[in-house]
Amino acid sequence: MKPIKLTIEGVNSFNEAQTLDFEAVGRNNLFCISGKTGAGKTTIFDSIMLALYGKSGKGDLADVVNLSRMTARVTFDFAANGDFYSVERAIKCRREKDGNGAVTEKRAASSECTLFKNGAPF
């Protein structure tokens, strides 16, 4: 698999949409992901896993959504075996209720995934 582009919005420290273009690399097709602690390096790799598998190393999907938001979205474009794929995963949070029906601060999440192969739904 060759990564092409990753767009992250509302995931951990990536509150606003950010796009990483993996094709904009040097002539040797090498790139380095670096930054200070908390800059989002691990979030980049977690977002790829989230897009592809709907799972996060953090555990519950609600835990990856930025605390100031109730939704997150990851789009990952990649090539494999001569085909182009684009996978988009949207996560939606809702507040849980306690035994009395009162809304709590705890969030639960669900996700929806859309996959395209060579531009067509797959």
Tab-separated table of N, CA and C in Angstrom:
chain	number	residue	atom	x	y	z
A	1	MET	N	0.842	-1.172	0.000
A	1	MET	CA	0.000	0.000	0.000
A	1	MET	C	0.890	1.240	0.000
A	2	LYS	N	0.499	2.207	-0.808
A	2	LYS	CA	1.211	3.481	-0.860
A	2	LYS	C	0.256	4.585	-0.416
A	3	PRO	N	0.538	5.240	0.708
A	3	PRO	CA	-0.328	6.341	1.137
A	3	PRO	C	-0.216	7.520	0.180
A	4	ILE	N	-1.346	8.161	-0.077
A	4	ILE	CA	-1.367	9.308	-0.988
A	4	ILE	C	-1.735	10.589	-0.252
A	5	LYS	N	-2.866	10.543	0.469
A	5	LYS	CA	-3.323	11.755	1.161
A	5	LYS	C	-4.138	11.355	2.377
A	6	LEU	N	-3.998	12.120	3.455
A	6	LEU	CA	-4.751	11.897	4.684
A	6	LEU	C	-5.314	13.228	5.147
A	7	THR	N	-6.631	13.268	5.356
A	7	THR	CA	-7.266	14.462	5.906
A	7	THR	C	-7.878	14.087	7.243
A	8	ILE	N	-7.542	14.873	8.264
A	8	ILE	CA	-7.981	14.620	9.632
A	8	ILE	C	-8.726	15.850	10.119
A	9	GLU	N	-9.907	15.645	10.686
A	9	GLU	CA	-10.677	16.764	11.244
A	9	GLU	C	-11.388	16.300	12.502
A	10	GLY	N	-11.151	17.005	13.605
A	10	GLY	CA	-11.848	16.708	14.852
A	10	GLY	C	-11.297	15.517	15.607
A	11	VAL	N	-10.124	15.039	15.229
A	11	VAL	CA	-9.505	13.903	15.912
A	11	VAL	C	-8.391	14.436	16.808
A	12	ASN	N	-8.498	14.149	18.095
A	12	ASN	CA	-7.503	14.564	19.089
A	12	ASN	C	-7.094	16.019	18.900
A	13	SER	N	-5.805	16.289	18.657
A	13	SER	CA	-5.325	17.673	18.556
A	13	SER	C	-5.636	18.318	17.208
A	14	PHE	N	-6.148	17.548	16.257
A	14	PHE	CA	-6.491	18.091	14.939
A	14	PHE	C	-7.948	18.562	14.941
A	15	ASN	N	-8.206	19.687	15.592
A	15	ASN	CA	-9.575	20.189	15.692
A	15	ASN	C	-10.081	20.648	14.323
A	16	GLU	N	-9.293	21.450	13.637
A	16	GLU	CA	-9.646	21.910	12.294
A	16	GLU	C	-9.075	20.927	11.270
A	17	ALA	N	-9.667	20.897	10.086
A	17	ALA	CA	-9.220	19.970	9.040
A	17	ALA	C	-7.769	20.257	8.635
A	18	GLN	N	-6.987	19.192	8.588
A	18	GLN	CA	-5.592	19.260	8.166
A	18	GLN	C	-5.368	18.151	7.146
A	19	THR	N	-4.662	18.446	6.076
A	19	THR	CA	-4.390	17.449	5.042
A	19	THR	C	-2.891	17.231	4.921
A	20	LEU	N	-2.512	15.967	4.925
A	20	LEU	CA	-1.125	15.579	4.710
A	20	LEU	C	-1.035	14.953	3.331
A	21	ASP	N	-0.213	15.527	2.474
A	21	ASP	CA	-0.039	15.040	1.104
A	21	ASP	C	1.237	14.211	1.053
A	22	PHE	N	1.092	12.893	1.045
A	22	PHE	CA	2.246	12.006	1.049
A	22	PHE	C	2.950	11.964	-0.307
A	23	GLU	N	2.315	12.494	-1.339
A	23	GLU	CA	2.959	12.529	-2.651
A	23	GLU	C	3.896	13.725	-2.795
A	24	ALA	N	3.804	14.663	-1.879
A	24	ALA	CA	4.668	15.840	-1.921
A	24	ALA	C	5.958	15.557	-1.151
A	25	VAL	N	6.562	14.416	-1.435
A	25	VAL	CA	7.795	14.016	-0.751
A	25	VAL	C	8.994	14.284	-1.653
A	26	GLY	N	10.163	14.107	-1.118
A	26	GLY	CA	11.385	14.335	-1.878
A	26	GLY	C	11.553	13.352	-3.023
A	27	ARG	N	12.587	13.545	-3.764
A	27	ARG	CA	12.789	12.724	-4.959
A	27	ARG	C	13.072	11.265	-4.634
A	28	ASN	N	13.438	10.953	-3.402
A	28	ASN	CA	13.681	9.574	-2.998
A	28	ASN	C	12.444	8.933	-2.373
A	29	ASN	N	11.304	9.626	-2.441
A	29	ASN	CA	10.044	9.146	-1.876
A	29	ASN	C	10.151	8.831	-0.384
A	30	LEU	N	10.919	9.624	0.323
A	30	LEU	CA	11.047	9.484	1.768
A	30	LEU	C	10.417	10.685	2.449
A	31	PHE	N	9.832	10.444	3.609
A	31	PHE	CA	9.319	11.548	4.405
A	31	PHE	C	9.488	11.208	5.867
A	32	CYS	N	9.473	12.220	6.682
A	32	CYS	CA	9.651	12.056	8.122
A	32	CYS	C	8.529	12.803	8.825
A	33	ILE	N	7.906	12.153	9.783
A	33	ILE	CA	6.886	12.801	10.593
A	33	ILE	C	7.543	13.120	11.929
A	34	SER	N	7.712	14.412	12.201
A	34	SER	CA	8.384	14.821	13.431
A	34	SER	C	7.654	16.003	14.044
A	35	GLY	N	7.915	16.229	15.305
A	35	GLY	CA	7.304	17.354	15.997
A	35	GLY	C	7.454	17.198	17.495
A	36	LYS	N	7.073	18.233	18.199
A	36	LYS	CA	7.157	18.233	19.660
A	36	LYS	C	6.118	17.286	20.252
A	37	THR	N	6.299	16.960	21.508
A	37	THR	CA	5.340	16.135	22.229
A	37	THR	C	3.971	16.806	22.171
A	38	GLY	N	2.961	16.042	21.797
A	38	GLY	CA	1.602	16.575	21.728
A	38	GLY	C	1.249	17.229	20.407
A	39	ALA	N	2.179	17.228	19.449
A	39	ALA	CA	1.934	17.888	18.164
A	39	ALA	C	0.987	17.100	17.270
A	40	GLY	N	0.836	15.771	17.519
A	40	GLY	CA	-0.098	14.981	16.727
A	40	GLY	C	0.530	13.899	15.884
A	41	LYS	N	1.779	13.563	16.128
A	41	LYS	CA	2.454	12.528	15.320
A	41	LYS	C	1.729	11.187	15.423
A	42	THR	N	1.451	10.752	16.630
A	42	THR	CA	0.766	9.477	16.830
A	42	THR	C	-0.647	9.540	16.274
A	43	THR	N	-1.281	10.689	16.349
A	43	THR	CA	-2.635	10.857	15.827
A	43	THR	C	-2.675	10.600	14.328
A	44	ILE	N	-1.612	10.926	13.619
A	44	ILE	CA	-1.553	10.657	12.180
A	44	ILE	C	-1.670	9.161	11.926
A	45	PHE	N	-0.880	8.377	12.631
A	45	PHE	CA	-0.919	6.921	12.441
A	45	PHE	C	-2.221	6.325	12.967
A	46	ASP	N	-2.700	6.840	14.101
A	46	ASP	CA	-3.989	6.381	14.632
A	46	ASP	C	-5.121	6.674	13.651
A	47	SER	N	-5.047	7.807	12.957
A	47	SER	CA	-6.094	8.179	11.999
A	47	SER	C	-6.118	7.252	10.795
A	48	ILE	N	-4.964	6.799	10.365
A	48	ILE	CA	-4.914	5.827	9.266
A	48	ILE	C	-5.572	4.524	9.715
A	49	MET	N	-5.249	4.071	10.910
A	49	MET	CA	-5.865	2.855	11.462
A	49	MET	C	-7.370	3.041	11.629
A	50	LEU	N	-7.762	4.210	12.085
A	50	LEU	CA	-9.178	4.516	12.268
A	50	LEU	C	-9.911	4.458	10.933
A	51	ALA	N	-9.336	5.065	9.905
A	51	ALA	CA	-9.973	5.063	8.581
A	51	ALA	C	-10.112	3.646	8.048
A	52	LEU	N	-9.042	2.867	8.139
A	52	LEU	CA	-9.043	1.533	7.545
A	52	LEU	C	-9.842	0.507	8.330
A	53	TYR	N	-9.754	0.556	9.653
A	53	TYR	CA	-10.318	-0.518	10.474
A	53	TYR	C	-11.414	-0.084	11.447
A	54	GLY	N	-11.639	1.223	11.581
A	54	GLY	CA	-12.685	1.698	12.493
A	54	GLY	C	-12.336	1.506	13.947
A	55	LYS	N	-11.047	1.364	14.237
A	55	LYS	CA	-10.596	1.165	15.609
A	55	LYS	C	-9.476	2.139	15.928
A	56	SER	N	-9.334	2.395	17.206
A	56	SER	CA	-8.290	3.298	17.657
A	56	SER	C	-7.482	2.635	18.758
A	57	GLY	N	-6.211	2.974	18.820
A	57	GLY	CA	-5.368	2.492	19.900
A	57	GLY	C	-5.778	3.072	21.238
A	58	LYS	N	-6.594	4.120	21.216
A	58	LYS	CA	-7.065	4.736	22.460
A	58	LYS	C	-8.221	3.964	23.075
A	59	GLY	N	-8.781	3.031	22.327
A	59	GLY	CA	-9.912	2.263	22.853
A	59	GLY	C	-11.225	2.731	22.260
A	60	ASP	N	-12.047	3.345	23.071
A	60	ASP	CA	-13.376	3.780	22.665
A	60	ASP	C	-13.286	4.877	21.604
A	61	LEU	N	-14.118	4.785	20.576
A	61	LEU	CA	-14.105	5.786	19.502
A	61	LEU	C	-14.373	7.198	20.021
A	62	ALA	N	-15.188	7.327	21.046
A	62	ALA	CA	-15.488	8.659	21.587
A	62	ALA	C	-14.228	9.333	22.113
A	63	ASP	N	-13.238	8.541	22.500
A	63	ASP	CA	-12.004	9.095	23.055
A	63	ASP	C	-11.105	9.739	22.010
A	64	VAL	N	-11.329	9.483	20.721
A	64	VAL	CA	-10.493	10.100	19.690
A	64	VAL	C	-11.072	11.428	19.198
A	65	VAL	N	-12.339	11.682	19.490
A	65	VAL	CA	-12.976	12.920	19.034
A	65	VAL	C	-12.546	14.061	19.948
A	66	ASN	N	-12.089	15.156	19.336
A	66	ASN	CA	-11.672	16.338	20.083
A	66	ASN	C	-12.776	16.725	21.068
A	67	LEU	N	-12.391	17.056	22.297
A	67	LEU	CA	-13.371	17.331	23.349
A	67	LEU	C	-14.263	18.529	23.056
A	68	SER	N	-13.837	19.414	22.163
A	68	SER	CA	-14.660	20.580	21.827
A	68	SER	C	-15.660	20.286	20.712
A	69	ARG	N	-15.681	19.035	20.240
A	69	ARG	CA	-16.547	18.660	19.115
A	69	ARG	C	-17.348	17.414	19.452
A	70	MET	N	-18.348	17.154	18.631
A	70	MET	CA	-19.132	15.924	18.759
A	70	MET	C	-19.002	15.059	17.506
A	71	THR	N	-18.208	15.520	16.536
A	71	THR	CA	-17.985	14.746	15.307
A	71	THR	C	-16.512	14.803	14.921
A	72	ALA	N	-16.093	13.793	14.192
A	72	ALA	CA	-14.734	13.755	13.630
A	72	ALA	C	-14.826	13.065	12.277
A	73	ARG	N	-13.834	13.342	11.437
A	73	ARG	CA	-13.824	12.748	10.101
A	73	ARG	C	-12.377	12.506	9.680
A	74	VAL	N	-12.149	11.335	9.093
A	74	VAL	CA	-10.837	10.991	8.558
A	74	VAL	C	-11.039	10.478	7.138
A	75	THR	N	-10.269	11.011	6.197
A	75	THR	CA	-10.283	10.525	4.823
A	75	THR	C	-8.861	10.112	4.468
A	76	PHE	N	-8.718	8.884	3.979
A	76	PHE	CA	-7.402	8.357	3.642
A	76	PHE	C	-7.434	7.837	2.217
A	77	ASP	N	-6.563	8.394	1.377
A	77	ASP	CA	-6.420	7.950	-0.010
A	77	ASP	C	-5.119	7.167	-0.124
A	78	PHE	N	-5.187	6.027	-0.811
A	78	PHE	CA	-3.992	5.207	-0.977
A	78	PHE	C	-4.109	4.374	-2.246
A	79	ALA	N	-2.975	3.850	-2.694
A	79	ALA	CA	-2.930	2.981	-3.864
A	79	ALA	C	-2.456	1.603	-3.424
A	80	ALA	N	-3.026	0.583	-4.034
A	80	ALA	CA	-2.627	-0.795	-3.746
A	80	ALA	C	-2.907	-1.648	-4.975
A	81	ASN	N	-1.933	-2.432	-5.377
A	81	ASN	CA	-2.081	-3.356	-6.508
A	81	ASN	C	-2.603	-2.675	-7.773
A	82	GLY	N	-2.159	-1.456	-8.022
A	82	GLY	CA	-2.548	-0.741	-9.228
A	82	GLY	C	-3.899	-0.049	-9.153
A	83	ASP	N	-4.586	-0.132	-8.011
A	83	ASP	CA	-5.889	0.516	-7.842
A	83	ASP	C	-5.765	1.683	-6.863
A	84	PHE	N	-6.677	2.648	-7.009
A	84	PHE	CA	-6.739	3.815	-6.129
A	84	PHE	C	-7.937	3.660	-5.205
A	85	TYR	N	-7.715	3.830	-3.909
A	85	TYR	CA	-8.779	3.712	-2.916
A	85	TYR	C	-8.903	5.005	-2.123
A	86	SER	N	-10.117	5.300	-1.720
A	86	SER	CA	-10.379	6.401	-0.810
A	86	SER	C	-11.372	5.901	0.232
A	87	VAL	N	-10.991	6.002	1.486
A	87	VAL	CA	-11.865	5.564	2.562
A	87	VAL	C	-12.131	6.758	3.473
A	88	GLU	N	-13.403	6.972	3.782
A	88	GLU	CA	-13.788	8.058	4.675
A	88	GLU	C	-14.542	7.478	5.851
A	89	ARG	N	-14.107	7.849	7.046
A	89	ARG	CA	-14.783	7.395	8.262
A	89	ARG	C	-15.234	8.627	9.041
A	90	ALA	N	-16.521	8.655	9.363
A	90	ALA	CA	-17.087	9.733	10.166
A	90	ALA	C	-17.488	9.156	11.520
A	91	ILE	N	-17.150	9.876	12.565
A	91	ILE	CA	-17.498	9.467	13.920
A	91	ILE	C	-18.449	10.504	14.490
A	92	LYS	N	-19.545	10.022	15.053
A	92	LYS	CA	-20.528	10.909	15.672
A	92	LYS	C	-20.683	10.504	17.133
A	93	CYS	N	-20.568	11.493	18.010
A	93	CYS	CA	-20.731	11.253	19.444
A	93	CYS	C	-22.097	11.732	19.912
A	94	ARG	N	-22.539	11.122	20.966
A	94	ARG	CA	-23.748	11.580	21.651
A	94	ARG	C	-23.486	11.446	23.138
A	95	ARG	N	-24.169	12.263	23.920
A	95	ARG	CA	-24.039	12.206	25.377
A	95	ARG	C	-24.864	11.039	25.902
A	96	GLU	N	-24.271	10.279	26.809
A	96	GLU	CA	-24.994	9.168	27.428
A	96	GLU	C	-25.893	9.692	28.532
A	97	LYS	N	-26.875	8.890	28.891
A	97	LYS	CA	-27.790	9.250	29.976
A	97	LYS	C	-27.551	8.324	31.154
A	98	ASP	N	-27.822	8.850	32.353
A	98	ASP	CA	-27.681	8.012	33.532
A	98	ASP	C	-28.954	7.209	33.757
A	99	GLY	N	-29.030	6.473	34.853
A	99	GLY	CA	-30.185	5.620	35.147
A	99	GLY	C	-31.490	6.379	35.284
A	100	ASN	N	-31.421	7.672	35.557
A	100	ASN	CA	-32.621	8.504	35.692
A	100	ASN	C	-32.986	9.219	34.396
A	101	GLY	N	-32.215	8.988	33.351
A	101	GLY	CA	-32.500	9.627	32.068
A	101	GLY	C	-31.856	10.982	31.897
A	102	ALA	N	-31.055	11.414	32.878
A	102	ALA	CA	-30.383	12.712	32.769
A	102	ALA	C	-29.126	12.561	31.917
A	103	VAL	N	-28.886	13.557	31.090
A	103	VAL	CA	-27.711	13.547	30.214
A	103	VAL	C	-26.451	13.718	31.067
A	104	THR	N	-25.425	12.918	30.769
A	104	THR	CA	-24.159	12.980	31.501
A	104	THR	C	-23.072	13.592	30.620
A	105	GLU	N	-21.881	13.708	31.174
A	105	GLU	CA	-20.734	14.195	30.398
A	105	GLU	C	-20.097	13.085	29.582
A	106	LYS	N	-20.420	11.832	29.868
A	106	LYS	CA	-19.841	10.695	29.153
A	106	LYS	C	-20.402	10.633	27.737
A	107	ARG	N	-19.515	10.335	26.783
A	107	ARG	CA	-19.922	10.282	25.380
A	107	ARG	C	-19.828	8.859	24.847
A	108	ALA	N	-20.735	8.533	23.948
A	108	ALA	CA	-20.698	7.271	23.202
A	108	ALA	C	-20.582	7.647	21.727
A	109	ALA	N	-19.961	6.776	20.948
A	109	ALA	CA	-19.718	7.115	19.542
A	109	ALA	C	-20.140	5.987	18.614
A	110	SER	N	-20.493	6.382	17.410
A	110	SER	CA	-20.748	5.435	16.331
A	110	SER	C	-19.996	5.954	15.111
A	111	SER	N	-19.734	5.053	14.166
A	111	SER	CA	-19.009	5.495	12.974
A	111	SER	C	-19.675	4.964	11.717
A	112	GLU	N	-19.458	5.711	10.647
A	112	GLU	CA	-19.921	5.326	9.319
A	112	GLU	C	-18.707	5.337	8.406
A	113	CYS	N	-18.638	4.373	7.491
A	113	CYS	CA	-17.491	4.263	6.602
A	113	CYS	C	-17.957	4.213	5.149
A	114	THR	N	-17.252	4.950	4.296
A	114	THR	CA	-17.505	4.925	2.862
A	114	THR	C	-16.188	4.588	2.174
A	115	LEU	N	-16.227	3.614	1.263
A	115	LEU	CA	-15.025	3.189	0.560
A	115	LEU	C	-15.244	3.321	-0.944
A	116	PHE	N	-14.256	3.896	-1.614
A	116	PHE	CA	-14.281	4.015	-3.077
A	116	PHE	C	-13.062	3.309	-3.635
A	117	LYS	N	-13.260	2.611	-4.756
A	117	LYS	CA	-12.160	1.977	-5.481
A	117	LYS	C	-12.182	2.550	-6.888
A	118	ASN	N	-11.106	3.181	-7.287
A	118	ASN	CA	-10.990	3.818	-8.596
A	118	ASN	C	-12.157	4.770	-8.881
A	119	GLY	N	-12.583	5.487	-7.827
A	119	GLY	CA	-13.626	6.490	-7.965
A	119	GLY	C	-15.055	6.018	-7.849
A	120	ALA	N	-15.280	4.716	-7.744
A	120	ALA	CA	-16.635	4.173	-7.647
A	120	ALA	C	-16.848	3.572	-6.256
A	121	PRO	N	-18.082	3.677	-5.745
A	121	PRO	CA	-18.353	3.044	-4.433
A	121	PRO	C	-17.986	1.561	-4.475
A	122	PHE	N	-17.427	1.098	-3.371
A	122	PHE	CA	-16.936	-0.264	-3.323
A	122	PHE	C	-17.553	-0.980	-2.129
